[in-house]
Amino acid sequence: MPEFDRSTLAIVDDIRDREQASDGHSRYGAYLAKSAECFHYDGEPLPAAQFAVIAWRTATTPVMAPGYVAVRPDLLDLAPVVGPDGGLHLRARLALRHHHLTHRPAVRLTDWERNPWHAHDRWPVPMEPDHADRPALLVTADVSVPVPVNLFAGPSTARPGRTLTHEAKAVIDTLVRRANDRLAPLVADLLGD
């Protein structure tokens, strides 16, 4: 399985998905079947952008643990969102530590902390400070890139099964490629990697 690096924000593990499948085909497909009511409007397949959002949500934690898609642990979130115009965007939310800021506060404030269980990892998990008695400045940044809906198709069916699983996996692959190709350089630049 590939590892995270400065140009890899998300990874799909198809081998583990097949190996851990209760149906012998796809563990992710079994989760899609459990969430079948989310994949249609009155029996009709979802529009492409909505399908991408639901497919991603189902493929990641906390719905699947471990997820069909693994997201780099230093990100607070990585997900597709539908904008007010109906367009799809892939958004990464990250914790910015005070040293990332051009102008730091004159007063010393508590900053994001590293999860002690992952403090020495290359991609440490950020967590809110455990000091509720001191002022804190927790800076986050949302970085997003548009995802043209012509890069993937909407579902051809609203029924769970191999067709819906195949179509959802194709959307996931498109989103992961977009995250790694277009979003990762922006995140790396912002974090100074």
mmCIF file of C-alpha atoms in Angstrom:
data_model
loop_
_atom_site.group_PDB
_atom_site.id
_atom_site.type_symbol
_atom_site.label_atom_id
_atom_site.label_comp_id
_atom_site.label_asym_id
_atom_site.label_seq_id
_atom_site.Cartn_x
_atom_site.Cartn_y
_atom_site.Cartn_z
ATOM 1 C CA MET A 1 0.000 0.000 0.000
ATOM 2 C CA PRO A 2 1.314 3.482 -0.801
ATOM 3 C CA GLU A 3 2.320 5.748 2.056
ATOM 4 C CA PHE A 4 1.427 9.350 2.742
ATOM 5 C CA ASP A 5 3.846 12.031 1.659
ATOM 6 C CA ARG A 6 3.653 15.714 0.822
ATOM 7 C CA SER A 7 1.827 14.907 -2.423
ATOM 8 C CA THR A 8 -0.486 12.221 -1.046
ATOM 9 C CA LEU A 9 -3.503 13.311 0.990
ATOM 10 C CA ALA A 10 -5.676 10.255 0.385
ATOM 11 C CA ILE A 11 -5.108 6.587 -0.390
ATOM 12 C CA VAL A 12 -7.495 3.854 -1.569
ATOM 13 C CA ASP A 13 -6.778 0.269 -0.524
ATOM 14 C CA ASP A 14 -8.646 -2.014 -2.931
ATOM 15 C CA ILE A 15 -6.706 -5.100 -1.838
ATOM 16 C CA ARG A 16 -7.758 -4.775 1.815
ATOM 17 C CA ASP A 17 -11.285 -3.943 0.644
ATOM 18 C CA ARG A 18 -11.536 -7.297 -1.154
ATOM 19 C CA GLU A 19 -9.716 -9.271 1.548
ATOM 20 C CA GLN A 20 -12.005 -8.006 4.317
ATOM 21 C CA ALA A 21 -15.239 -8.209 2.317
ATOM 22 C CA SER A 22 -18.000 -10.110 4.078
ATOM 23 C CA ASP A 23 -19.649 -10.693 0.704
ATOM 24 C CA GLY A 24 -16.395 -11.840 -0.938
ATOM 25 C CA HIS A 25 -16.478 -8.837 -3.282
ATOM 26 C CA SER A 26 -16.137 -5.489 -1.493
ATOM 27 C CA ARG A 27 -16.285 -4.348 2.130
ATOM 28 C CA TYR A 28 -17.055 -0.850 0.825
ATOM 29 C CA GLY A 29 -19.915 -2.297 -1.231
ATOM 30 C CA ALA A 30 -21.393 -3.811 1.937
ATOM 31 C CA TYR A 31 -21.315 -0.364 3.572
ATOM 32 C CA LEU A 32 -22.946 1.149 0.498
ATOM 33 C CA ALA A 33 -25.738 -1.431 0.826
ATOM 34 C CA LYS A 34 -26.216 -0.511 4.513
ATOM 35 C CA SER A 35 -26.613 3.131 3.456
ATOM 36 C CA ALA A 36 -28.862 2.362 0.480
ATOM 37 C CA GLU A 37 -31.488 4.926 1.503
ATOM 38 C CA CYS A 38 -28.888 7.709 1.035
ATOM 39 C CA PHE A 39 -28.257 6.898 -2.617
ATOM 40 C CA HIS A 40 -31.571 7.896 -4.157
ATOM 41 C CA TYR A 41 -34.347 10.474 -4.188
ATOM 42 C CA ASP A 42 -37.649 8.599 -4.294
ATOM 43 C CA GLY A 43 -36.042 5.695 -6.147
ATOM 44 C CA GLU A 44 -34.180 7.860 -8.658
ATOM 45 C CA PRO A 45 -30.351 7.955 -8.685
ATOM 46 C CA LEU A 46 -28.688 10.998 -7.138
ATOM 47 C CA PRO A 47 -27.207 13.804 -9.223
ATOM 48 C CA ALA A 48 -23.455 13.312 -9.806
ATOM 49 C CA ALA A 49 -22.250 15.869 -7.223
ATOM 50 C CA GLN A 50 -24.525 14.545 -4.466
ATOM 51 C CA PHE A 51 -23.493 11.005 -5.328
ATOM 52 C CA ALA A 52 -19.830 11.958 -4.906
ATOM 53 C CA VAL A 53 -20.479 13.460 -1.455
ATOM 54 C CA ILE A 54 -22.392 10.406 -0.189
ATOM 55 C CA ALA A 55 -19.948 7.918 -1.757
ATOM 56 C CA TRP A 56 -17.012 9.702 -0.042
ATOM 57 C CA ARG A 57 -18.782 9.965 3.311
ATOM 58 C CA THR A 58 -19.490 6.232 3.217
ATOM 59 C CA ALA A 59 -15.875 5.421 2.226
ATOM 60 C CA THR A 60 -14.226 7.309 5.096
ATOM 61 C CA THR A 61 -14.239 7.260 8.876
ATOM 62 C CA PRO A 62 -16.329 7.347 10.972
ATOM 63 C CA VAL A 63 -18.703 5.373 8.704
ATOM 64 C CA MET A 64 -16.004 2.863 7.724
ATOM 65 C CA ALA A 65 -13.222 2.216 10.190
ATOM 66 C CA PRO A 66 -10.745 1.653 8.752
ATOM 67 C CA GLY A 67 -12.009 3.516 5.742
ATOM 68 C CA TYR A 68 -11.917 2.425 2.126
ATOM 69 C CA VAL A 69 -10.209 5.806 1.729
ATOM 70 C CA ALA A 70 -7.465 6.661 4.206
ATOM 71 C CA VAL A 71 -6.949 10.391 4.750
ATOM 72 C CA ARG A 72 -3.593 11.792 5.835
ATOM 73 C CA PRO A 73 -3.796 12.036 9.632
ATOM 74 C CA ASP A 74 -2.600 15.643 9.938
ATOM 75 C CA LEU A 75 -5.709 16.895 8.121
ATOM 76 C CA LEU A 76 -8.725 17.804 10.215
ATOM 77 C CA ASP A 77 -10.980 16.871 7.299
ATOM 78 C CA LEU A 78 -10.905 16.070 3.606
ATOM 79 C CA ALA A 79 -14.222 15.820 1.791
ATOM 80 C CA PRO A 80 -16.143 16.845 -1.303
ATOM 81 C CA VAL A 81 -18.772 19.536 -0.782
ATOM 82 C CA VAL A 82 -21.486 20.891 -3.013
ATOM 83 C CA GLY A 83 -21.244 24.662 -3.318
ATOM 84 C CA PRO A 84 -24.136 27.105 -3.432
ATOM 85 C CA ASP A 85 -23.965 27.009 -7.246
ATOM 86 C CA GLY A 86 -24.368 23.211 -7.234
ATOM 87 C CA GLY A 87 -20.728 22.684 -8.245
ATOM 88 C CA LEU A 88 -18.510 20.175 -6.510
ATOM 89 C CA HIS A 89 -15.375 21.168 -4.584
ATOM 90 C CA LEU A 90 -12.863 19.040 -2.745
ATOM 91 C CA ARG A 91 -11.998 20.706 0.561
ATOM 92 C CA ALA A 92 -9.166 20.041 2.984
ATOM 93 C CA ARG A 93 -9.360 21.540 6.471
ATOM 94 C CA LEU A 94 -6.058 21.831 8.265
ATOM 95 C CA ALA A 95 -4.761 23.057 11.577
ATOM 96 C CA LEU A 96 -2.279 25.899 11.263
ATOM 97 C CA ARG A 97 0.142 26.228 14.130
ATOM 98 C CA HIS A 98 1.283 29.673 15.215
ATOM 99 C CA HIS A 99 4.638 29.323 13.423
ATOM 100 C CA HIS A 100 2.699 29.199 10.120
ATOM 101 C CA LEU A 101 1.365 32.709 10.701
ATOM 102 C CA THR A 102 3.074 35.764 9.257
ATOM 103 C CA HIS A 103 2.027 37.870 12.240
ATOM 104 C CA ARG A 104 1.828 36.032 15.516
ATOM 105 C CA PRO A 105 -0.191 37.308 18.455
ATOM 106 C CA ALA A 106 1.762 39.520 20.876
ATOM 107 C CA VAL A 107 0.293 37.569 23.799
ATOM 108 C CA ARG A 108 1.335 33.945 24.191
ATOM 109 C CA LEU A 109 -1.715 31.781 23.479
ATOM 110 C CA THR A 110 -2.148 28.046 23.552
ATOM 111 C CA ASP A 111 -1.754 26.425 20.122
ATOM 112 C CA TRP A 112 -2.832 23.157 18.510
ATOM 113 C CA GLU A 113 -1.153 20.184 20.155
ATOM 114 C CA ARG A 114 0.041 16.920 18.701
ATOM 115 C CA ASN A 115 -1.834 13.832 19.763
ATOM 116 C CA PRO A 116 0.610 12.204 22.215
ATOM 117 C CA TRP A 117 -0.035 8.777 20.699
ATOM 118 C CA HIS A 118 1.134 10.104 17.323
ATOM 119 C CA ALA A 119 3.516 12.892 18.407
ATOM 120 C CA HIS A 120 6.517 11.476 16.556
ATOM 121 C CA ASP A 121 4.694 10.472 13.366
ATOM 122 C CA ARG A 122 5.591 12.243 10.127
ATOM 123 C CA TRP A 123 1.950 13.365 9.871
ATOM 124 C CA PRO A 124 0.941 14.017 13.507
ATOM 125 C CA VAL A 125 -2.719 14.170 14.413
ATOM 126 C CA PRO A 126 -3.603 17.705 15.605
ATOM 127 C CA MET A 127 -5.778 18.062 18.670
ATOM 128 C CA GLU A 128 -7.208 20.890 20.697
ATOM 129 C CA PRO A 129 -5.177 21.850 23.748
ATOM 130 C CA ASP A 130 -6.017 20.177 27.011
ATOM 131 C CA HIS A 131 -5.687 23.455 28.939
ATOM 132 C CA ALA A 132 -9.187 24.892 29.313
ATOM 133 C CA ASP A 133 -7.935 27.489 31.807
ATOM 134 C CA ARG A 134 -5.736 29.378 29.305
ATOM 135 C CA PRO A 135 -6.610 31.419 26.206
ATOM 136 C CA ALA A 136 -6.046 29.628 22.905
ATOM 137 C CA LEU A 137 -5.751 30.606 19.277
ATOM 138 C CA LEU A 138 -6.645 27.631 17.083
ATOM 139 C CA VAL A 139 -6.222 28.617 13.461
ATOM 140 C CA THR A 140 -7.697 26.480 10.714
ATOM 141 C CA ALA A 141 -7.589 26.858 6.957
ATOM 142 C CA ASP A 142 -9.925 25.439 4.358
ATOM 143 C CA VAL A 143 -8.284 24.828 1.013
ATOM 144 C CA SER A 144 -10.510 23.755 -1.845
ATOM 145 C CA VAL A 145 -10.307 22.959 -5.513
ATOM 146 C CA PRO A 146 -13.191 22.621 -7.947
ATOM 147 C CA VAL A 147 -14.005 19.167 -9.251
ATOM 148 C CA PRO A 148 -15.661 19.417 -12.657
ATOM 149 C CA VAL A 149 -18.579 17.010 -12.717
ATOM 150 C CA ASN A 150 -17.579 15.917 -16.208
ATOM 151 C CA LEU A 151 -14.657 14.059 -14.557
ATOM 152 C CA PHE A 152 -17.048 11.386 -13.276
ATOM 153 C CA ALA A 153 -20.503 10.069 -13.949
ATOM 154 C CA GLY A 154 -23.451 9.956 -11.634
ATOM 155 C CA PRO A 155 -24.897 6.599 -10.675
ATOM 156 C CA SER A 156 -26.872 4.612 -13.217
ATOM 157 C CA THR A 157 -28.825 2.871 -10.456
ATOM 158 C CA ALA A 158 -30.177 3.621 -7.006
ATOM 159 C CA ARG A 159 -30.040 -0.026 -5.951
ATOM 160 C CA PRO A 160 -27.116 -1.395 -3.960
ATOM 161 C CA GLY A 161 -25.046 -4.058 -5.646
ATOM 162 C CA ARG A 162 -21.993 -4.487 -7.817
ATOM 163 C CA THR A 163 -22.990 -1.767 -10.308
ATOM 164 C CA LEU A 164 -23.434 0.880 -7.625
ATOM 165 C CA THR A 165 -20.217 -0.267 -5.919
ATOM 166 C CA HIS A 166 -18.274 -0.044 -9.183
ATOM 167 C CA GLU A 167 -19.667 3.436 -9.910
ATOM 168 C CA ALA A 168 -18.961 4.649 -6.360
ATOM 169 C CA LYS A 169 -15.388 3.333 -6.538
ATOM 170 C CA ALA A 170 -14.868 5.176 -9.837
ATOM 171 C CA VAL A 171 -16.006 8.434 -8.205
ATOM 172 C CA ILE A 172 -13.744 7.783 -5.205
ATOM 173 C CA ASP A 173 -10.760 7.169 -7.505
ATOM 174 C CA THR A 174 -11.447 10.476 -9.273
ATOM 175 C CA LEU A 175 -11.677 12.372 -5.976
ATOM 176 C CA VAL A 176 -8.495 10.778 -4.595
ATOM 177 C CA ARG A 177 -6.590 11.663 -7.785
ATOM 178 C CA ARG A 178 -7.895 15.225 -7.601
ATOM 179 C CA ALA A 179 -6.903 15.497 -3.927
ATOM 180 C CA ASN A 180 -3.402 14.228 -4.594
ATOM 181 C CA ASP A 181 -2.797 16.063 -7.882
ATOM 182 C CA ARG A 182 -4.467 19.432 -7.289
ATOM 183 C CA LEU A 183 -5.075 19.868 -3.566
ATOM 184 C CA ALA A 184 -1.879 18.377 -2.100
ATOM 185 C CA PRO A 185 0.447 21.013 -3.618
ATOM 186 C CA LEU A 186 -1.681 23.795 -2.125
ATOM 187 C CA VAL A 187 -1.665 22.126 1.292
ATOM 188 C CA ALA A 188 2.104 21.549 1.120
ATOM 189 C CA ASP A 189 2.689 25.181 0.190
ATOM 190 C CA LEU A 190 0.493 26.431 3.030
ATOM 191 C CA LEU A 191 2.193 24.173 5.585
ATOM 192 C CA GLY A 192 5.669 24.898 4.251
ATOM 193 C CA ASP A 193 6.403 21.220 3.487
#
